[in-house]
């Protein structure tokens, strides 16, 4: 049985994902937000594009990172602490940021070069030539820069829209699950038509809050 404190924290976590998704250009429209536990997941925020995607645009990738950070950032702002609930979010955003830098040439510091770990075992580009330690260090620095910059922007966004966050949380605590129309209405925000109109290839549609003692989500 989930405690009321955990239920409230989960509501803020999922609402954080949703609010960032609703306000960030390039993010997929929010389709559903729920705080009903299922398996090892304490809650879920589901987003999906209006049309199939066939290319990754940098704006969309950065938006995905920001949305993934929304849950953890909301916890930081509201509770002054963080939990293990953002584990799958962190894995997801790290994978995107590392691919941006090491696979898709979206870092000015690295340029349009594919880089992989020196052991040659990389999910990014198997079989590519090894790179130097200094280049790998630069990759790590660029990944950190992207994520930390996104985290700062997300924190500022949620602080600015704290009222929208609280309103969505209140609705989640009352109804537990909100569909697209109800979620946007509860948050007091219009649907992001600009974000929804750009056809791109989606990465990970759902963000879940995992139970701390369970397997990876």
mmCIF file of C-alpha atoms in Angstrom:
data_model
loop_
_atom_site.group_PDB
_atom_site.id
_atom_site.type_symbol
_atom_site.label_atom_id
_atom_site.label_comp_id
_atom_site.label_asym_id
_atom_site.label_seq_id
_atom_site.Cartn_x
_atom_site.Cartn_y
_atom_site.Cartn_z
ATOM 1 C CA UNK A 1 0.000 0.000 0.000
ATOM 2 C CA UNK A 2 1.551 3.278 -1.084
ATOM 3 C CA UNK A 3 1.721 5.930 1.632
ATOM 4 C CA UNK A 4 0.065 9.312 1.200
ATOM 5 C CA UNK A 5 3.492 10.986 1.237
ATOM 6 C CA UNK A 6 4.747 8.754 -1.584
ATOM 7 C CA UNK A 7 1.522 9.297 -3.489
ATOM 8 C CA UNK A 8 1.938 13.075 -3.256
ATOM 9 C CA UNK A 9 5.588 12.879 -4.254
ATOM 10 C CA UNK A 10 4.707 10.698 -7.228
ATOM 11 C CA UNK A 11 2.059 13.217 -8.260
ATOM 12 C CA UNK A 12 4.623 16.021 -8.255
ATOM 13 C CA UNK A 13 7.120 13.851 -10.115
ATOM 14 C CA UNK A 14 4.695 12.994 -12.905
ATOM 15 C CA UNK A 15 3.257 16.512 -12.991
ATOM 16 C CA UNK A 16 6.813 17.807 -13.388
ATOM 17 C CA UNK A 17 7.263 15.690 -16.517
ATOM 18 C CA UNK A 18 3.898 16.836 -17.838
ATOM 19 C CA UNK A 19 4.308 20.569 -17.201
ATOM 20 C CA UNK A 20 7.734 20.613 -18.852
ATOM 21 C CA UNK A 21 6.289 18.694 -21.799
ATOM 22 C CA UNK A 22 3.414 21.144 -22.116
ATOM 23 C CA UNK A 23 5.672 24.204 -22.075
ATOM 24 C CA UNK A 24 8.774 23.107 -23.988
ATOM 25 C CA UNK A 25 8.956 23.775 -27.755
ATOM 26 C CA UNK A 26 9.685 20.572 -29.638
ATOM 27 C CA UNK A 27 8.215 18.280 -26.975
ATOM 28 C CA UNK A 28 5.523 15.750 -27.817
ATOM 29 C CA UNK A 29 1.997 16.535 -26.586
ATOM 30 C CA UNK A 30 1.135 15.001 -23.226
ATOM 31 C CA UNK A 31 -1.457 12.259 -23.739
ATOM 32 C CA UNK A 32 -1.959 10.854 -20.243
ATOM 33 C CA UNK A 33 -0.701 11.319 -16.685
ATOM 34 C CA UNK A 34 -1.326 8.726 -13.983
ATOM 35 C CA UNK A 35 -0.278 8.047 -10.402
ATOM 36 C CA UNK A 36 -1.801 4.568 -10.260
ATOM 37 C CA UNK A 37 0.976 2.082 -9.350
ATOM 38 C CA UNK A 38 1.521 -0.732 -11.835
ATOM 39 C CA UNK A 39 4.206 -3.332 -11.199
ATOM 40 C CA UNK A 40 7.374 -1.508 -10.209
ATOM 41 C CA UNK A 41 6.108 1.790 -11.613
ATOM 42 C CA UNK A 42 4.528 4.273 -9.215
ATOM 43 C CA UNK A 43 3.265 6.553 -11.973
ATOM 44 C CA UNK A 44 3.556 7.368 -15.647
ATOM 45 C CA UNK A 45 3.450 10.341 -17.995
ATOM 46 C CA UNK A 46 2.759 9.345 -21.573
ATOM 47 C CA UNK A 47 3.573 11.606 -24.532
ATOM 48 C CA UNK A 48 3.267 10.926 -28.246
ATOM 49 C CA UNK A 49 3.533 12.933 -31.483
ATOM 50 C CA UNK A 50 0.594 13.714 -33.728
ATOM 51 C CA UNK A 51 2.395 12.194 -36.727
ATOM 52 C CA UNK A 52 5.078 9.573 -37.302
ATOM 53 C CA UNK A 53 8.638 10.819 -36.964
ATOM 54 C CA UNK A 54 11.437 9.952 -39.335
ATOM 55 C CA UNK A 55 14.266 12.261 -38.232
ATOM 56 C CA UNK A 56 15.689 13.366 -34.915
ATOM 57 C CA UNK A 57 15.861 17.166 -34.708
ATOM 58 C CA UNK A 58 18.106 18.746 -32.123
ATOM 59 C CA UNK A 59 15.258 20.774 -30.621
ATOM 60 C CA UNK A 60 13.220 17.618 -30.108
ATOM 61 C CA UNK A 61 16.134 15.751 -28.521
ATOM 62 C CA UNK A 62 16.786 18.600 -26.094
ATOM 63 C CA UNK A 63 13.074 18.712 -25.321
ATOM 64 C CA UNK A 64 13.133 14.991 -24.504
ATOM 65 C CA UNK A 65 16.015 15.565 -22.093
ATOM 66 C CA UNK A 66 14.146 18.415 -20.416
ATOM 67 C CA UNK A 67 10.938 16.415 -20.076
ATOM 68 C CA UNK A 68 12.902 13.531 -18.560
ATOM 69 C CA UNK A 69 14.374 15.956 -16.008
ATOM 70 C CA UNK A 70 10.970 17.373 -15.105
ATOM 71 C CA UNK A 71 10.117 14.782 -12.476
ATOM 72 C CA UNK A 72 13.376 14.985 -10.549
ATOM 73 C CA UNK A 73 13.403 18.788 -10.768
ATOM 74 C CA UNK A 74 9.859 19.016 -9.408
ATOM 75 C CA UNK A 75 10.883 16.864 -6.443
ATOM 76 C CA UNK A 76 13.872 19.126 -5.781
ATOM 77 C CA UNK A 77 11.750 22.270 -5.859
ATOM 78 C CA UNK A 78 8.831 21.007 -3.783
ATOM 79 C CA UNK A 79 10.505 18.664 -1.305
ATOM 80 C CA UNK A 80 14.089 19.948 -1.268
ATOM 81 C CA UNK A 81 15.326 16.402 -1.831
ATOM 82 C CA UNK A 82 15.454 13.717 -4.510
ATOM 83 C CA UNK A 83 14.599 10.014 -4.587
ATOM 84 C CA UNK A 84 15.443 6.936 -6.626
ATOM 85 C CA UNK A 85 12.268 7.439 -8.649
ATOM 86 C CA UNK A 86 14.125 9.199 -11.464
ATOM 87 C CA UNK A 87 16.385 6.227 -12.255
ATOM 88 C CA UNK A 88 14.837 5.357 -15.616
ATOM 89 C CA UNK A 89 14.570 9.054 -16.506
ATOM 90 C CA UNK A 90 18.292 9.548 -15.890
ATOM 91 C CA UNK A 91 19.199 6.529 -18.000
ATOM 92 C CA UNK A 92 16.951 7.791 -20.802
ATOM 93 C CA UNK A 93 18.273 11.355 -20.887
ATOM 94 C CA UNK A 94 21.900 10.223 -20.590
ATOM 95 C CA UNK A 95 21.443 7.941 -23.585
ATOM 96 C CA UNK A 96 20.018 10.808 -25.631
ATOM 97 C CA UNK A 97 22.726 13.298 -24.626
ATOM 98 C CA UNK A 98 25.533 10.824 -25.303
ATOM 99 C CA UNK A 99 24.090 9.990 -28.709
ATOM 100 C CA UNK A 100 23.812 13.687 -29.538
ATOM 101 C CA UNK A 101 27.495 14.167 -28.784
ATOM 102 C CA UNK A 102 29.014 10.862 -29.872
ATOM 103 C CA UNK A 103 26.811 9.766 -32.743
ATOM 104 C CA UNK A 104 24.874 12.631 -34.292
ATOM 105 C CA UNK A 105 27.467 15.421 -34.323
ATOM 106 C CA UNK A 106 25.366 17.813 -32.222
ATOM 107 C CA UNK A 107 28.262 19.186 -30.176
ATOM 108 C CA UNK A 108 30.389 22.059 -31.439
ATOM 109 C CA UNK A 109 33.253 20.916 -29.230
ATOM 110 C CA UNK A 110 33.326 17.467 -30.862
ATOM 111 C CA UNK A 111 31.956 18.298 -34.293
ATOM 112 C CA UNK A 112 30.509 15.825 -36.837
ATOM 113 C CA UNK A 113 32.638 12.913 -35.631
ATOM 114 C CA UNK A 114 31.465 9.538 -34.303
ATOM 115 C CA UNK A 115 33.298 8.598 -31.107
ATOM 116 C CA UNK A 116 33.138 5.475 -28.949
ATOM 117 C CA UNK A 117 34.874 4.187 -25.786
ATOM 118 C CA UNK A 118 38.454 2.955 -26.167
ATOM 119 C CA UNK A 119 37.426 -0.641 -25.476
ATOM 120 C CA UNK A 120 35.572 -0.559 -28.777
ATOM 121 C CA UNK A 121 32.370 -1.772 -27.146
ATOM 122 C CA UNK A 122 29.819 0.906 -27.861
ATOM 123 C CA UNK A 123 26.109 0.819 -28.634
ATOM 124 C CA UNK A 124 26.578 4.067 -30.534
ATOM 125 C CA UNK A 125 28.774 2.885 -33.392
ATOM 126 C CA UNK A 126 30.178 -0.674 -33.146
ATOM 127 C CA UNK A 127 33.447 -1.215 -34.936
ATOM 128 C CA UNK A 128 34.448 2.441 -35.300
ATOM 129 C CA UNK A 129 38.022 3.489 -34.644
ATOM 130 C CA UNK A 130 39.120 4.114 -31.089
ATOM 131 C CA UNK A 131 39.430 7.661 -29.831
ATOM 132 C CA UNK A 132 41.888 9.186 -27.400
ATOM 133 C CA UNK A 133 41.319 9.581 -23.678
ATOM 134 C CA UNK A 134 41.182 13.343 -24.120
ATOM 135 C CA UNK A 135 38.408 13.020 -26.704
ATOM 136 C CA UNK A 136 36.435 10.673 -24.481
ATOM 137 C CA UNK A 137 36.871 13.115 -21.613
ATOM 138 C CA UNK A 138 35.574 15.891 -23.844
ATOM 139 C CA UNK A 139 32.554 13.743 -24.731
ATOM 140 C CA UNK A 140 31.788 13.281 -21.037
ATOM 141 C CA UNK A 141 32.151 17.018 -20.448
ATOM 142 C CA UNK A 142 29.805 17.822 -23.327
ATOM 143 C CA UNK A 143 27.206 15.333 -22.108
ATOM 144 C CA UNK A 144 27.386 16.868 -18.647
ATOM 145 C CA UNK A 145 27.118 20.384 -20.110
ATOM 146 C CA UNK A 146 23.988 19.497 -22.089
ATOM 147 C CA UNK A 147 22.288 17.844 -19.129
ATOM 148 C CA UNK A 148 23.231 20.501 -16.573
ATOM 149 C CA UNK A 149 22.100 23.293 -18.889
ATOM 150 C CA UNK A 150 18.784 21.524 -19.441
ATOM 151 C CA UNK A 151 18.400 20.952 -15.701
ATOM 152 C CA UNK A 152 18.877 24.660 -14.988
ATOM 153 C CA UNK A 153 16.283 25.604 -17.615
ATOM 154 C CA UNK A 154 13.783 23.037 -16.335
ATOM 155 C CA UNK A 155 14.174 24.188 -12.732
ATOM 156 C CA UNK A 156 13.602 27.807 -13.753
ATOM 157 C CA UNK A 157 10.579 26.810 -15.850
ATOM 158 C CA UNK A 158 8.943 24.869 -13.017
ATOM 159 C CA UNK A 159 9.581 27.643 -10.493
ATOM 160 C CA UNK A 160 8.011 30.142 -12.873
ATOM 161 C CA UNK A 161 4.993 27.894 -13.400
ATOM 162 C CA UNK A 162 4.673 26.546 -9.859
ATOM 163 C CA UNK A 163 0.976 27.417 -9.848
ATOM 164 C CA UNK A 164 0.356 25.251 -12.919
ATOM 165 C CA UNK A 165 2.338 22.440 -11.309
ATOM 166 C CA UNK A 166 0.326 22.594 -8.083
ATOM 167 C CA UNK A 167 -2.967 22.677 -9.994
ATOM 168 C CA UNK A 168 -2.078 19.574 -11.980
ATOM 169 C CA UNK A 169 -0.979 17.771 -8.811
ATOM 170 C CA UNK A 170 -4.294 18.569 -7.108
ATOM 171 C CA UNK A 171 -6.188 17.061 -10.033
ATOM 172 C CA UNK A 172 -3.965 13.975 -10.056
ATOM 173 C CA UNK A 173 -4.451 13.380 -6.342
ATOM 174 C CA UNK A 174 -8.207 13.614 -6.840
ATOM 175 C CA UNK A 175 -8.624 11.628 -10.067
ATOM 176 C CA UNK A 176 -5.362 9.597 -10.238
ATOM 177 C CA UNK A 177 -5.420 9.448 -14.041
ATOM 178 C CA UNK A 178 -5.918 12.340 -16.465
ATOM 179 C CA UNK A 179 -6.238 12.078 -20.225
ATOM 180 C CA UNK A 180 -4.859 14.687 -22.604
ATOM 181 C CA UNK A 181 -7.772 17.124 -22.441
ATOM 182 C CA UNK A 182 -8.145 16.911 -18.672
ATOM 183 C CA UNK A 183 -4.396 17.170 -18.040
ATOM 184 C CA UNK A 184 -4.013 20.392 -20.016
ATOM 185 C CA UNK A 185 -7.174 21.810 -18.449
ATOM 186 C CA UNK A 186 -6.034 20.930 -14.928
ATOM 187 C CA UNK A 187 -2.652 22.542 -15.564
ATOM 188 C CA UNK A 188 -4.310 25.636 -17.010
ATOM 189 C CA UNK A 189 -2.140 25.459 -20.121
ATOM 190 C CA UNK A 190 -2.963 25.376 -23.845
ATOM 191 C CA UNK A 191 -1.876 22.445 -25.950
ATOM 192 C CA UNK A 192 1.499 23.164 -27.571
ATOM 193 C CA UNK A 193 0.453 23.196 -31.224
ATOM 194 C CA UNK A 194 3.914 24.227 -32.429
ATOM 195 C CA UNK A 195 5.526 21.225 -30.777
ATOM 196 C CA UNK A 196 2.892 18.828 -32.056
ATOM 197 C CA UNK A 197 3.143 19.961 -35.680
ATOM 198 C CA UNK A 198 6.741 18.902 -36.315
ATOM 199 C CA UNK A 199 7.025 15.301 -37.609
ATOM 200 C CA UNK A 200 10.092 13.625 -36.067
ATOM 201 C CA UNK A 201 11.026 10.151 -34.858
ATOM 202 C CA UNK A 202 10.022 9.626 -31.239
ATOM 203 C CA UNK A 203 12.438 8.044 -28.777
ATOM 204 C CA UNK A 204 10.814 7.064 -25.503
ATOM 205 C CA UNK A 205 7.165 7.936 -25.121
ATOM 206 C CA UNK A 206 6.672 7.254 -21.428
ATOM 207 C CA UNK A 207 8.392 8.433 -18.273
ATOM 208 C CA UNK A 208 7.846 6.273 -15.240
ATOM 209 C CA UNK A 209 8.599 6.613 -11.566
ATOM 210 C CA UNK A 210 10.084 3.293 -10.478
ATOM 211 C CA UNK A 211 9.774 1.748 -7.047
ATOM 212 C CA UNK A 212 13.213 1.923 -5.349
ATOM 213 C CA UNK A 213 13.557 -1.796 -4.647
ATOM 214 C CA UNK A 214 12.407 -3.047 -8.019
ATOM 215 C CA UNK A 215 14.176 -3.932 -11.274
ATOM 216 C CA UNK A 216 15.163 -1.284 -13.781
ATOM 217 C CA UNK A 217 12.141 0.205 -15.511
#
